Short mmCIF file of C-alpha atoms and ligand atoms in Angstrom, two decimals:
data_model
loop_
_atom_site.label_atom_id
_atom_site.label_comp_id
_atom_site.label_asym_id
_atom_site.label_seq_id
_atom_site.Cartn_x
_atom_site.Cartn_y
_atom_site.Cartn_z
CA MET A 1 0.00 0.00 0.00
CA GLN A 2 1.13 3.53 -0.81
CA LYS A 3 2.09 5.38 2.34
CA ILE A 4 1.68 8.92 3.52
CA ASN A 5 2.56 10.20 6.93
CA ILE A 6 0.44 12.81 8.71
CA ASN A 7 1.70 14.11 12.02
CA LYS A 8 1.38 16.87 14.56
CA THR A 9 4.33 19.13 15.15
CA GLN A 10 5.27 22.38 16.86
CA SER A 11 8.52 23.11 15.15
CA TYR A 12 8.77 24.47 11.65
CA THR A 13 10.63 27.22 9.88
CA PHE A 14 9.84 29.66 7.11
CA ALA A 15 12.44 27.88 4.97
CA GLU A 16 10.04 24.93 4.61
CA ASN A 17 7.07 24.41 2.30
CA LEU A 18 4.25 25.93 4.29
CA VAL A 19 0.53 26.38 4.04
CA LEU A 20 -0.71 29.08 6.39
CA LEU A 21 -4.42 28.88 7.16
CA VAL A 22 -5.59 32.43 7.92
CA ASP A 23 -8.74 34.53 8.08
CA LYS A 24 -9.60 38.23 8.22
CA GLU A 25 -8.60 38.49 11.86
CA THR A 26 -5.16 37.05 11.38
CA ASP A 27 -2.49 39.51 12.45
CA PHE A 28 0.01 39.32 9.63
CA SER A 29 2.62 41.26 11.57
CA GLU A 30 2.97 38.18 13.77
CA ILE A 31 3.76 36.05 10.76
CA ASN A 32 7.25 35.89 9.40
CA LEU A 33 6.54 37.45 6.00
CA THR A 34 8.13 40.51 4.43
CA VAL A 35 6.12 43.72 4.08
CA SER A 36 5.94 43.31 0.33
CA GLU A 37 4.76 39.71 0.72
CA ILE A 38 2.03 40.82 3.12
CA ASN A 39 0.92 43.54 0.72
CA PHE A 40 0.86 41.04 -2.11
CA VAL A 41 -1.30 38.62 -0.08
CA LYS A 42 -3.72 41.38 0.89
CA LYS A 43 -4.00 42.53 -2.72
CA GLU A 44 -4.73 38.99 -3.92
CA PHE A 45 -7.30 38.40 -1.16
CA GLY A 46 -8.91 41.67 -2.26
CA LYS A 47 -9.32 40.12 -5.72
CA LYS A 48 -11.42 37.37 -4.14
CA SER A 49 -8.64 34.82 -4.33
CA ASP A 50 -8.54 32.44 -1.35
CA GLN A 51 -5.16 30.97 -2.12
CA VAL A 52 -1.97 32.95 -2.60
CA PHE A 53 1.36 31.42 -3.60
CA ILE A 54 4.61 33.02 -2.48
CA ASN A 55 7.72 31.78 -4.22
CA ARG A 56 10.73 31.90 -1.94
CA PHE A 57 12.78 30.06 -4.57
CA SER A 58 14.06 27.39 -2.19
CA ASN A 59 10.54 26.85 -0.82
CA TRP A 60 6.95 27.98 -1.24
CA ILE A 61 4.60 29.57 1.23
CA ILE A 62 0.91 29.28 0.46
CA ILE A 63 -1.54 31.52 2.26
CA GLN A 64 -4.98 29.95 2.44
CA THR A 65 -8.20 31.58 3.55
CA TYR A 66 -11.92 30.82 3.17
CA ASP A 67 -15.37 32.38 3.16
CA ARG A 68 -16.52 32.55 6.77
CA THR A 69 -20.14 33.15 5.85
CA ARG A 70 -20.59 29.56 4.71
CA LYS A 71 -21.63 26.63 6.90
CA ALA A 72 -18.86 24.70 8.66
CA TYR A 73 -19.30 21.56 6.54
CA GLN A 74 -19.11 23.66 3.37
CA ILE A 75 -15.95 25.38 4.57
CA LYS A 76 -14.43 21.98 5.31
CA GLU A 77 -15.15 20.86 1.76
CA THR A 78 -13.68 24.08 0.31
CA LEU A 79 -10.55 23.41 2.33
CA ARG A 80 -10.32 19.78 1.16
CA LYS A 81 -10.47 21.10 -2.39
CA ALA A 82 -7.82 23.69 -1.55
CA GLY A 83 -5.75 20.78 -0.25
CA HIS A 84 -6.11 19.21 -3.68
CA SER A 85 -4.68 22.20 -5.55
CA ILE A 86 -1.92 22.50 -2.96
CA CYS A 87 -1.10 18.84 -3.55
CA GLN A 88 -0.91 19.33 -7.30
CA HIS A 89 1.38 22.31 -6.82
CA PHE A 90 3.77 20.51 -4.49
CA GLN A 91 3.80 17.35 -6.59
CA LYS A 92 5.01 19.48 -9.51
CA GLN A 93 7.62 21.07 -7.26
CA LYS A 94 8.74 17.60 -6.14
CA ALA A 95 8.31 18.59 -2.51
CA GLU A 96 8.74 15.87 0.11
CA LYS A 97 7.06 17.52 3.05
CA VAL A 98 4.32 20.08 3.49
CA VAL A 99 3.64 21.86 6.78
CA ILE A 100 0.14 23.18 7.47
CA VAL A 101 0.17 26.02 9.99
CA ASP A 102 -3.12 26.81 11.68
CA CYS A 103 -3.22 30.60 12.28
CA ILE A 104 -6.95 30.60 13.16
CA SER A 105 -6.98 28.09 16.05
CA ASN A 106 -9.29 25.72 14.23
CA ASP A 107 -7.86 22.22 14.27
CA GLU A 108 -10.84 20.80 12.38
CA TYR A 109 -10.34 23.13 9.43
CA SER A 110 -6.60 22.49 9.43
CA LEU A 111 -7.26 18.77 9.26
CA SER A 112 -9.64 19.27 6.33
CA LEU A 113 -6.78 20.88 4.42
CA ALA A 114 -4.56 17.95 5.36
CA GLU A 115 -7.30 15.50 4.38
CA GLY A 116 -7.75 16.99 0.90
CA LEU A 117 -3.99 17.07 0.40
CA ALA A 118 -3.51 13.48 1.54
CA LEU A 119 -6.44 12.07 -0.46
CA SER A 120 -5.17 13.87 -3.59
CA ASN A 121 -1.73 12.34 -3.20
CA TYR A 122 -3.10 8.84 -3.92
CA GLN A 123 -1.84 7.21 -7.13
CA PHE A 124 -2.58 3.95 -8.89
CA ILE A 125 0.38 3.69 -11.25
CA LYS A 126 1.81 0.25 -10.54
CA TYR A 127 1.19 -0.89 -14.11
CA LEU A 128 3.18 1.97 -15.68
CA LYS A 129 6.71 1.36 -16.96
CA ASN A 130 7.82 4.69 -15.52
CA ALA A 131 5.95 4.30 -12.23
CA GLU A 132 8.98 5.23 -10.18
CA GLU A 133 9.52 8.49 -12.02
CA LYS A 134 5.85 9.36 -11.68
CA THR A 135 5.56 8.54 -8.00
CA SER A 136 4.62 11.54 -5.88
CA THR A 137 7.49 12.83 -3.78
CA ILE A 138 5.16 14.03 -1.02
CA GLY A 139 5.52 11.61 1.91
CA GLU A 140 4.75 13.78 4.90
CA ILE A 141 2.14 16.27 5.98
CA ALA A 142 2.83 17.99 9.28
CA VAL A 143 0.14 20.01 11.04
CA VAL A 144 0.88 22.82 13.47
CA SER A 145 -2.22 23.66 15.49
CA SER A 146 -2.44 24.55 19.17
CA GLY A 147 -5.55 22.55 20.14
CA LEU A 148 -4.85 19.57 17.95
CA LYS A 149 -5.12 16.19 19.67
CA ASP A 150 -2.91 13.25 18.68
CA THR A 151 -6.00 11.05 18.47
CA GLU A 152 -7.54 13.31 15.82
CA VAL A 153 -4.42 13.11 13.69
CA GLN A 154 -4.32 9.33 14.07
CA LYS A 155 -7.98 9.13 13.09
CA LEU A 156 -7.34 11.10 9.92
CA LEU A 157 -4.31 8.99 9.06
CA ALA A 158 -6.26 5.75 9.56
CA LEU A 159 -9.08 7.07 7.38
CA VAL A 160 -6.74 8.14 4.61
CA GLU A 161 -5.03 4.74 4.70
CA ALA A 162 -8.43 3.04 4.54
CA VAL A 163 -9.52 5.15 1.55
CA TYR A 164 -6.22 4.32 -0.18
CA ALA A 165 -6.78 0.62 0.50
CA ALA A 166 -10.37 0.74 -0.78
CA ARG A 167 -9.25 2.59 -3.92
CA ASP A 168 -6.47 0.08 -4.54
CA LEU A 169 -8.96 -2.79 -4.37
CA VAL A 170 -11.40 -1.10 -6.74
CA ASN A 171 -8.71 -0.03 -9.22
CA GLU A 172 -7.26 -3.53 -9.40
CA PRO A 173 -8.67 -5.34 -12.45
CA ALA A 174 -10.71 -8.50 -11.96
CA SER A 175 -8.12 -10.51 -13.87
CA VAL A 176 -5.99 -10.07 -10.75
CA LEU A 177 -8.54 -9.41 -8.01
CA THR A 178 -10.77 -12.49 -8.02
CA SER A 179 -13.26 -13.13 -5.22
CA VAL A 180 -10.70 -15.30 -3.46
CA LYS A 181 -8.06 -12.56 -3.74
CA LEU A 182 -10.55 -10.01 -2.44
CA ALA A 183 -11.18 -12.15 0.64
CA GLU A 184 -7.42 -12.57 1.12
CA ALA A 185 -6.99 -8.81 0.91
CA PHE A 186 -9.58 -8.43 3.69
CA GLN A 187 -7.64 -10.93 5.79
CA SER A 188 -4.44 -8.96 5.45
CA LEU A 189 -6.22 -5.68 6.24
CA GLY A 190 -7.72 -7.41 9.29
CA LYS A 191 -4.32 -8.57 10.43
CA GLU A 192 -2.81 -5.13 9.97
CA ALA A 193 -5.57 -3.21 11.76
CA GLY A 194 -6.72 -5.82 14.28
CA PHE A 195 -10.20 -6.89 13.18
CA ASP A 196 -11.44 -10.42 12.69
CA VAL A 197 -11.99 -11.96 9.25
CA LYS A 198 -13.60 -15.31 8.50
CA VAL A 199 -14.04 -16.43 4.89
CA LEU A 200 -16.73 -18.92 3.86
CA ASP A 201 -15.67 -20.90 0.78
CA LYS A 202 -17.84 -22.27 -2.01
CA GLU A 203 -18.55 -25.49 -0.14
CA LYS A 204 -19.78 -23.61 2.92
CA ILE A 205 -21.79 -21.19 0.72
CA ALA A 206 -23.42 -24.23 -0.92
CA SER A 207 -24.15 -25.87 2.44
CA LEU A 208 -25.93 -22.65 3.50
CA LYS A 209 -27.95 -22.86 0.25
CA MET A 210 -27.01 -19.32 -0.77
CA GLY A 211 -28.69 -19.63 -4.15
CA GLY A 212 -28.25 -15.95 -5.04
CA ILE A 213 -24.47 -16.15 -4.81
CA LEU A 214 -24.27 -19.60 -6.40
CA SER A 215 -26.47 -18.63 -9.37
CA VAL A 216 -24.53 -15.47 -10.18
CA ASN A 217 -21.32 -17.47 -9.81
CA GLN A 218 -22.49 -20.25 -12.17
CA GLY A 219 -20.85 -18.69 -15.24
CA SER A 220 -17.52 -18.16 -13.53
CA THR A 221 -14.32 -20.19 -13.50
CA GLN A 222 -13.56 -18.73 -10.06
CA PRO A 223 -15.27 -19.79 -6.83
CA PRO A 224 -17.33 -17.27 -4.83
CA THR A 225 -16.42 -16.16 -1.31
CA PHE A 226 -18.40 -14.80 1.60
CA SER A 227 -16.35 -12.73 4.03
CA VAL A 228 -17.42 -12.06 7.59
CA MET A 229 -15.46 -9.26 9.24
CA GLU A 230 -15.91 -8.16 12.82
CA TRP A 231 -14.72 -5.37 15.09
CA LYS A 232 -15.88 -6.08 18.63
CA PRO A 233 -14.13 -4.00 21.28
CA ALA A 234 -14.63 -4.71 24.99
CA ASP A 235 -15.99 -1.19 25.51
CA ALA A 236 -18.58 -1.31 22.71
CA LYS A 237 -21.49 1.00 23.44
CA ASN A 238 -24.01 -1.05 21.46
CA SER A 239 -25.28 -4.38 22.77
CA ARG A 240 -26.43 -5.59 19.35
CA PRO A 241 -24.08 -5.12 16.39
CA ILE A 242 -24.42 -2.71 13.52
CA VAL A 243 -24.02 -4.79 10.37
CA LEU A 244 -22.58 -3.45 7.12
CA VAL A 245 -23.06 -5.37 3.89
CA GLY A 246 -21.00 -4.56 0.79
CA LYS A 247 -21.62 -5.70 -2.78
CA GLY A 248 -18.55 -7.64 -3.89
CA VAL A 249 -19.09 -8.29 -7.60
CA VAL A 250 -15.46 -8.24 -8.72
CA TYR A 251 -16.56 -7.91 -12.34
CA ASP A 252 -19.99 -7.45 -13.89
CA THR A 253 -20.35 -8.34 -17.57
CA GLY A 254 -24.11 -8.36 -17.07
CA GLY A 255 -24.13 -12.09 -17.82
CA TYR A 256 -26.47 -13.13 -20.64
CA SER A 257 -28.14 -9.71 -20.28
CA LEU A 258 -24.77 -8.49 -21.49
CA LYS A 259 -23.67 -4.93 -20.89
CA PRO A 260 -22.42 -2.74 -23.75
CA THR A 261 -18.69 -1.97 -23.50
CA PRO A 262 -18.28 1.84 -23.64
CA ASP A 263 -19.09 3.65 -20.42
CA SER A 264 -20.50 0.50 -18.95
CA MET A 265 -18.78 -2.89 -18.92
CA ASP A 266 -15.42 -1.18 -19.44
CA TYR A 267 -15.37 -0.01 -15.86
CA MET A 268 -17.28 -2.78 -14.12
CA LYS A 269 -14.26 -3.77 -12.08
CA CYS A 270 -15.69 -1.12 -9.76
CA ASP A 271 -18.65 -3.34 -8.91
CA MET A 272 -17.04 -4.35 -5.62
CA ALA A 273 -16.67 -0.75 -4.41
CA GLY A 274 -19.25 -1.37 -1.68
CA ALA A 275 -17.23 -4.33 -0.43
CA ALA A 276 -14.04 -2.25 -0.44
CA ALA A 277 -15.80 0.47 1.54
CA VAL A 278 -16.97 -2.00 4.19
CA ALA A 279 -13.43 -3.33 4.64
CA GLY A 280 -12.12 0.25 4.78
CA VAL A 281 -14.58 1.10 7.53
CA LEU A 282 -13.65 -1.97 9.59
CA TYR A 283 -9.98 -1.04 9.10
CA THR A 284 -10.53 2.48 10.42
CA LEU A 285 -12.70 1.35 13.35
CA ALA A 286 -10.03 -1.13 14.41
CA LYS A 287 -7.11 1.26 13.93
CA THR A 288 -8.83 3.96 15.98
CA LYS A 289 -10.23 1.45 18.51
CA ALA A 290 -13.72 2.88 18.10
CA SER A 291 -16.20 1.87 20.85
CA VAL A 292 -18.73 0.30 18.55
CA HIS A 293 -19.42 -3.32 17.64
CA VAL A 294 -19.62 -3.68 13.84
CA ILE A 295 -19.89 -6.73 11.58
CA GLY A 296 -19.09 -6.47 7.86
CA LEU A 297 -20.44 -9.00 5.36
CA VAL A 298 -19.24 -9.30 1.76
CA PRO A 299 -20.71 -11.78 -0.70
CA SER A 300 -18.37 -11.92 -3.68
CA THR A 301 -18.23 -13.37 -7.20
CA ASP A 302 -17.89 -12.19 -10.77
CA ASN A 303 -20.88 -12.14 -13.13
CA ARG A 304 -19.98 -13.69 -16.47
CA VAL A 305 -21.24 -15.48 -19.54
CA SER A 306 -20.55 -19.16 -20.15
CA ALA A 307 -22.51 -22.23 -21.21
CA ASP A 308 -23.20 -22.81 -17.51
CA ALA A 309 -24.12 -19.26 -16.60
CA TYR A 310 -27.54 -18.53 -15.15
CA ALA A 311 -29.98 -17.17 -17.71
CA PRO A 312 -33.04 -14.93 -17.91
CA GLY A 313 -36.07 -17.02 -17.06
CA ASP A 314 -34.29 -19.11 -14.44
CA ILE A 315 -35.96 -19.43 -11.08
CA ILE A 316 -33.44 -19.47 -8.26
CA THR A 317 -33.80 -19.86 -4.48
CA ILE A 318 -32.25 -17.53 -1.92
CA SER A 319 -31.01 -19.03 1.39
CA ASP A 320 -34.27 -18.22 3.22
CA GLY A 321 -36.27 -20.25 0.68
CA THR A 322 -37.53 -17.27 -1.35
CA SER A 323 -37.80 -18.11 -5.05
CA VAL A 324 -36.75 -15.42 -7.53
CA GLU A 325 -37.56 -15.31 -11.22
CA VAL A 326 -34.46 -13.92 -12.91
CA MET A 327 -35.71 -11.55 -15.59
CA ASN A 328 -32.33 -9.93 -16.13
CA THR A 329 -28.95 -11.43 -15.25
CA ASP A 330 -27.49 -7.91 -14.97
CA ALA A 331 -29.54 -7.33 -11.81
CA GLU A 332 -27.12 -9.67 -10.02
CA GLY A 333 -26.05 -7.48 -7.11
CA ARG A 334 -29.39 -7.79 -5.33
CA LEU A 335 -29.25 -11.59 -5.66
CA ILE A 336 -25.93 -11.98 -3.86
CA LEU A 337 -26.85 -9.27 -1.34
CA ALA A 338 -30.11 -11.09 -0.55
CA ASP A 339 -28.13 -14.06 0.78
CA ALA A 340 -26.02 -11.72 2.91
CA LEU A 341 -29.10 -9.95 4.31
CA VAL A 342 -30.54 -13.34 5.30
CA TYR A 343 -27.23 -14.37 6.86
CA ALA A 344 -27.26 -11.12 8.92
CA LYS A 345 -30.49 -12.12 10.72
CA GLN A 346 -28.56 -14.36 13.14
CA PHE A 347 -26.81 -11.26 14.56
CA LYS A 348 -30.10 -9.48 15.40
CA PRO A 349 -28.60 -6.20 14.15
CA GLU A 350 -29.46 -2.94 15.83
CA LEU A 351 -29.18 -1.52 12.30
CA LEU A 352 -28.04 -2.85 8.94
CA ILE A 353 -26.62 -0.64 6.21
CA ASP A 354 -25.75 -2.04 2.83
CA ILE A 355 -23.52 -0.23 0.37
CA ALA A 356 -23.55 -1.24 -3.27
CA THR A 357 -22.90 -0.13 -6.84
CA LEU A 358 -26.40 -1.35 -7.45
CA THR A 359 -28.14 0.57 -10.24
CA GLY A 360 -27.48 2.76 -13.24
CA ALA A 361 -30.78 4.39 -12.24
CA ALA A 362 -29.17 5.85 -9.10
CA HIS A 363 -26.30 7.15 -11.21
CA ARG A 364 -28.66 8.76 -13.72
CA ALA A 365 -30.87 10.26 -11.01
CA ILE A 366 -28.25 12.33 -9.18
CA GLY A 367 -25.05 11.98 -11.21
CA THR A 368 -21.71 11.91 -9.45
CA GLN A 369 -22.51 14.45 -6.72
CA GLY A 370 -23.78 12.08 -4.09
CA VAL A 371 -25.01 8.75 -2.91
CA VAL A 372 -28.60 7.58 -3.20
CA GLY A 373 -29.98 6.40 0.14
CA MET A 374 -33.27 4.91 1.32
CA GLY A 375 -34.54 2.80 4.16
CA ASN A 376 -37.00 2.03 6.91
CA THR A 377 -34.95 3.27 9.88
CA SER A 378 -36.10 5.97 12.30
CA ASP A 379 -36.04 9.61 11.27
CA GLU A 380 -33.25 10.12 13.78
CA VAL A 381 -31.00 7.54 12.14
CA VAL A 382 -31.72 9.03 8.71
CA ALA A 383 -30.84 12.49 10.06
CA ARG A 384 -27.55 11.10 11.40
CA ILE A 385 -26.73 9.55 8.04
CA ILE A 386 -27.44 12.82 6.24
CA GLU A 387 -25.30 14.68 8.76
CA ALA A 388 -22.39 12.27 8.29
CA GLY A 389 -22.86 12.68 4.54
CA ASN A 390 -22.61 16.46 4.73
CA ASP A 391 -19.72 16.44 7.16
CA THR A 392 -17.61 14.16 4.95
CA TYR A 393 -19.14 15.56 1.78
CA GLU A 394 -20.08 12.05 0.75
CA ARG A 395 -23.61 13.39 0.64
CA VAL A 396 -26.70 11.21 0.79
CA ALA A 397 -29.86 12.03 -1.17
CA VAL A 398 -32.69 10.19 0.55
CA PHE A 399 -35.23 8.69 -1.86
CA PRO A 400 -38.78 7.61 -1.01
CA PHE A 401 -39.20 4.02 0.10
CA TRP A 402 -43.00 3.66 -0.09
CA GLU A 403 -44.39 0.15 0.16
CA GLU A 404 -46.19 0.40 -3.20
CA TYR A 405 -42.84 0.20 -5.01
CA ALA A 406 -42.53 -3.41 -3.81
CA GLU A 407 -45.57 -4.37 -5.89
CA LEU A 408 -43.49 -3.88 -9.04
CA LEU A 409 -41.43 -6.93 -8.04
CA LYS A 410 -44.33 -9.41 -8.10
CA SER A 411 -43.97 -12.50 -10.24
CA ASP A 412 -46.67 -14.97 -11.26
CA ILE A 413 -44.47 -18.03 -10.90
CA ALA A 414 -42.02 -17.11 -8.14
CA ASP A 415 -42.09 -15.16 -4.86
CA LEU A 416 -40.29 -12.24 -6.51
CA LYS A 417 -38.74 -11.23 -9.79
CA ASN A 418 -35.37 -9.52 -9.82
CA ILE A 419 -36.30 -6.35 -11.74
CA GLY A 420 -39.12 -3.91 -11.25
CA GLY A 421 -39.50 -2.41 -14.71
CA GLU A 422 -38.82 0.96 -16.33
CA LEU A 423 -39.49 3.35 -13.48
CA ALA A 424 -37.84 4.04 -10.12
CA GLY A 425 -35.09 1.47 -10.72
CA ALA A 426 -32.96 2.51 -7.76
CA ILE A 427 -35.93 2.23 -5.41
CA THR A 428 -37.25 -1.12 -6.65
CA ALA A 429 -33.72 -2.49 -6.20
CA GLY A 430 -33.80 -1.24 -2.59
CA LYS A 431 -37.25 -2.77 -2.09
CA PHE A 432 -36.00 -6.11 -3.41
CA LEU A 433 -33.29 -6.06 -0.73
CA GLU A 434 -35.63 -4.95 2.04
CA TYR A 435 -37.70 -8.10 1.43
CA PHE A 436 -34.87 -10.15 3.00
CA THR A 437 -34.52 -8.07 6.18
CA ASN A 438 -36.22 -8.26 9.58
CA TYR A 439 -34.26 -5.43 11.26
CA PRO A 440 -33.92 -1.65 10.79
CA TYR A 441 -32.50 -1.24 7.33
CA PHE A 442 -30.82 1.47 5.23
CA HIS A 443 -29.52 1.08 1.69
CA LEU A 444 -26.79 3.15 0.00
CA ASP A 445 -26.48 3.00 -3.79
CA ILE A 446 -23.01 4.29 -4.75
CA ALA A 447 -23.18 3.51 -8.49
CA GLY A 448 -22.70 7.18 -9.38
CA MET A 449 -19.72 7.86 -7.16
CA ALA A 450 -17.65 4.69 -6.99
CA PHE A 451 -15.54 5.38 -10.02
CA MET A 452 -14.67 8.67 -11.74
CA LYS A 453 -13.89 8.57 -15.44
CA LYS A 454 -12.57 12.11 -15.24
CA SER A 455 -10.59 13.52 -12.33
CA ASP A 456 -12.88 14.77 -9.59
CA ASN A 457 -10.73 16.90 -7.35
CA TYR A 458 -9.35 15.12 -4.25
CA ARG A 459 -11.45 12.09 -5.18
CA GLY A 460 -9.08 11.56 -8.09
CA THR A 461 -9.56 9.55 -11.25
CA GLY A 462 -10.79 5.96 -11.06
CA ALA A 463 -11.77 4.58 -7.68
CA THR A 464 -12.89 7.17 -5.12
CA GLY A 465 -13.13 5.04 -1.98
CA ILE A 466 -16.66 6.42 -1.50
CA GLY A 467 -18.40 5.26 1.65
CA VAL A 468 -15.38 4.80 3.89
CA ARG A 469 -15.43 8.32 5.29
CA LEU A 470 -19.23 8.52 5.34
CA LEU A 471 -19.79 5.28 7.26
CA TYR A 472 -16.87 5.72 9.64
CA ASN A 473 -18.10 9.19 10.54
CA PHE A 474 -21.64 7.85 11.03
CA LEU A 475 -20.59 4.87 13.17
CA ASN A 476 -18.11 6.79 15.24
CA ASN A 477 -20.77 9.34 16.22
CA PHE A 478 -23.77 7.04 16.41
CA HIS A 479 -23.72 6.25 20.11
CA LYS A 480 -22.37 9.58 21.29
N1 LIG B 501 -23.30 -3.02 -11.46
C1 LIG B 501 -24.47 -2.54 -12.07
C2 LIG B 501 -24.84 -1.11 -11.67
C3 LIG B 501 -23.86 0.00 -11.98
C4 LIG B 501 -24.17 0.92 -12.97
C5 LIG B 501 -22.73 0.19 -11.23
C6 LIG B 501 -23.33 1.98 -13.21
C7 LIG B 501 -21.87 1.25 -11.48
C8 LIG B 501 -22.18 2.14 -12.46
C9 LIG B 501 -25.66 -3.42 -11.70
O1 LIG B 501 -25.38 -4.75 -11.46
C10 LIG B 501 -26.60 -3.38 -12.86
O2 LIG B 501 -26.20 -3.73 -13.93
N2 LIG B 501 -27.83 -2.94 -12.65
C11 LIG B 501 -28.78 -2.89 -13.69
C12 LIG B 501 -30.13 -3.24 -13.10
C13 LIG B 501 -31.21 -3.39 -14.11
C14 LIG B 501 -30.97 -4.60 -15.00
C15 LIG B 501 -32.54 -3.53 -13.40
C16 LIG B 501 -28.81 -1.48 -14.25
O3 LIG B 501 -28.71 -0.53 -13.50
O4 LIG B 501 -28.91 -1.33 -15.47
ZN1 LIG B 502 -25.30 -5.94 -13.22
ZN1 LIG B 503 -23.43 -5.14 -10.75
#
């Protein structure tokens, strides 16, 4: 895994690469800048620029400010984005270390700058001949801030590492990252961070009669896996676990309902982004020793075409005995997730959240600006999810989840069919999943945000690691 170091410090000099976070009240005479530099900064700020670059030839000093009239979560996002442009600048300069100096006594804002910088420094270049040459030189971000706690810095570092790990998994092609390899990757993350990982193999999956997973896997030369991850600290504040379920389709051709290549199948290695997010969350919880008991479940397979592959018209049976008429083999995510939702019942979850690249409909509905969410949990839980979404800027747009949508999934010859028709595709997918639950349930459809074809700021190009920051933030605050 690519490494970045983020630490707290008190010592720095004006001969280093600095980012000074200031606002209107900052007394520039207390900062070690020349009079002409101060005048230059003030002139630039007057032109509505929030970021001023001072070239000291052997180093750079960047003065960063922000619009104080905006809400705190919006300011944090502006600062993450500022961190992105700072990262690009220092990558070009081949800088090795960047020091962020908090001149406004706001450790949270300073960490947002560091977060944007660190997330932007991620690269997936291992397949390039000139990878070494292209590797970012930035290896250290130091933060100088009076109120900053070590634990907050460690939290950010763990989160950044988890996002990197999730992105690595999503960016890795399915020719390398099979379901078995995905489960092995979870085991090594578990070992590194200190959470438990148990992997059910094909035999065990068959003995549990997980017909959703087995049917989708029928066209594959690779066996499926079902990973059970757990973080259970002695001081957990919840008596019943919160269960996370991540869609782990390592590659989705659509099966016999084959996907077209451009803008569709060509990036379907991202179809396990939900699974990667779940592992990333467990990693962060364990690394930060969060006081919450969480179980992560990942059903995993690829979805391919072969003489043996399942086909439209097949009737399959999920592990709880529910029969499903498969009208479209490309609606495979819900079939493997159904088995996981049934498996989760034994834990009597306080709450279950699934995260999945589930529908193109979710992508089309809100684009790449957020995550589509829906569920039957209390208004308070929904409010907490929205809050975590805003705070991390992995925003959640809550869709209706009215019971009438479930009627679209009726079949004449089976208990359910796996598609609902033309309309409200993201919601009928959610309703299909809800059928297999008997606990408070919330569904996150990340199809729009899992993978960026064009660079999207600190989210980068390719895998974004969406969901890691959102769910960690939610879980870490849930019982406070
Ligand atoms: N993996 C896809 C959804 C997807 C779309 C993920 C875009 C990432 C970006 C999923 O398995 C799928 O193909 N869903 C179908 C469902 C349909 C057949 C009801 C879809 O959205 O077209
Ligand atoms: Zn599909
Ligand atoms: Zn899929």
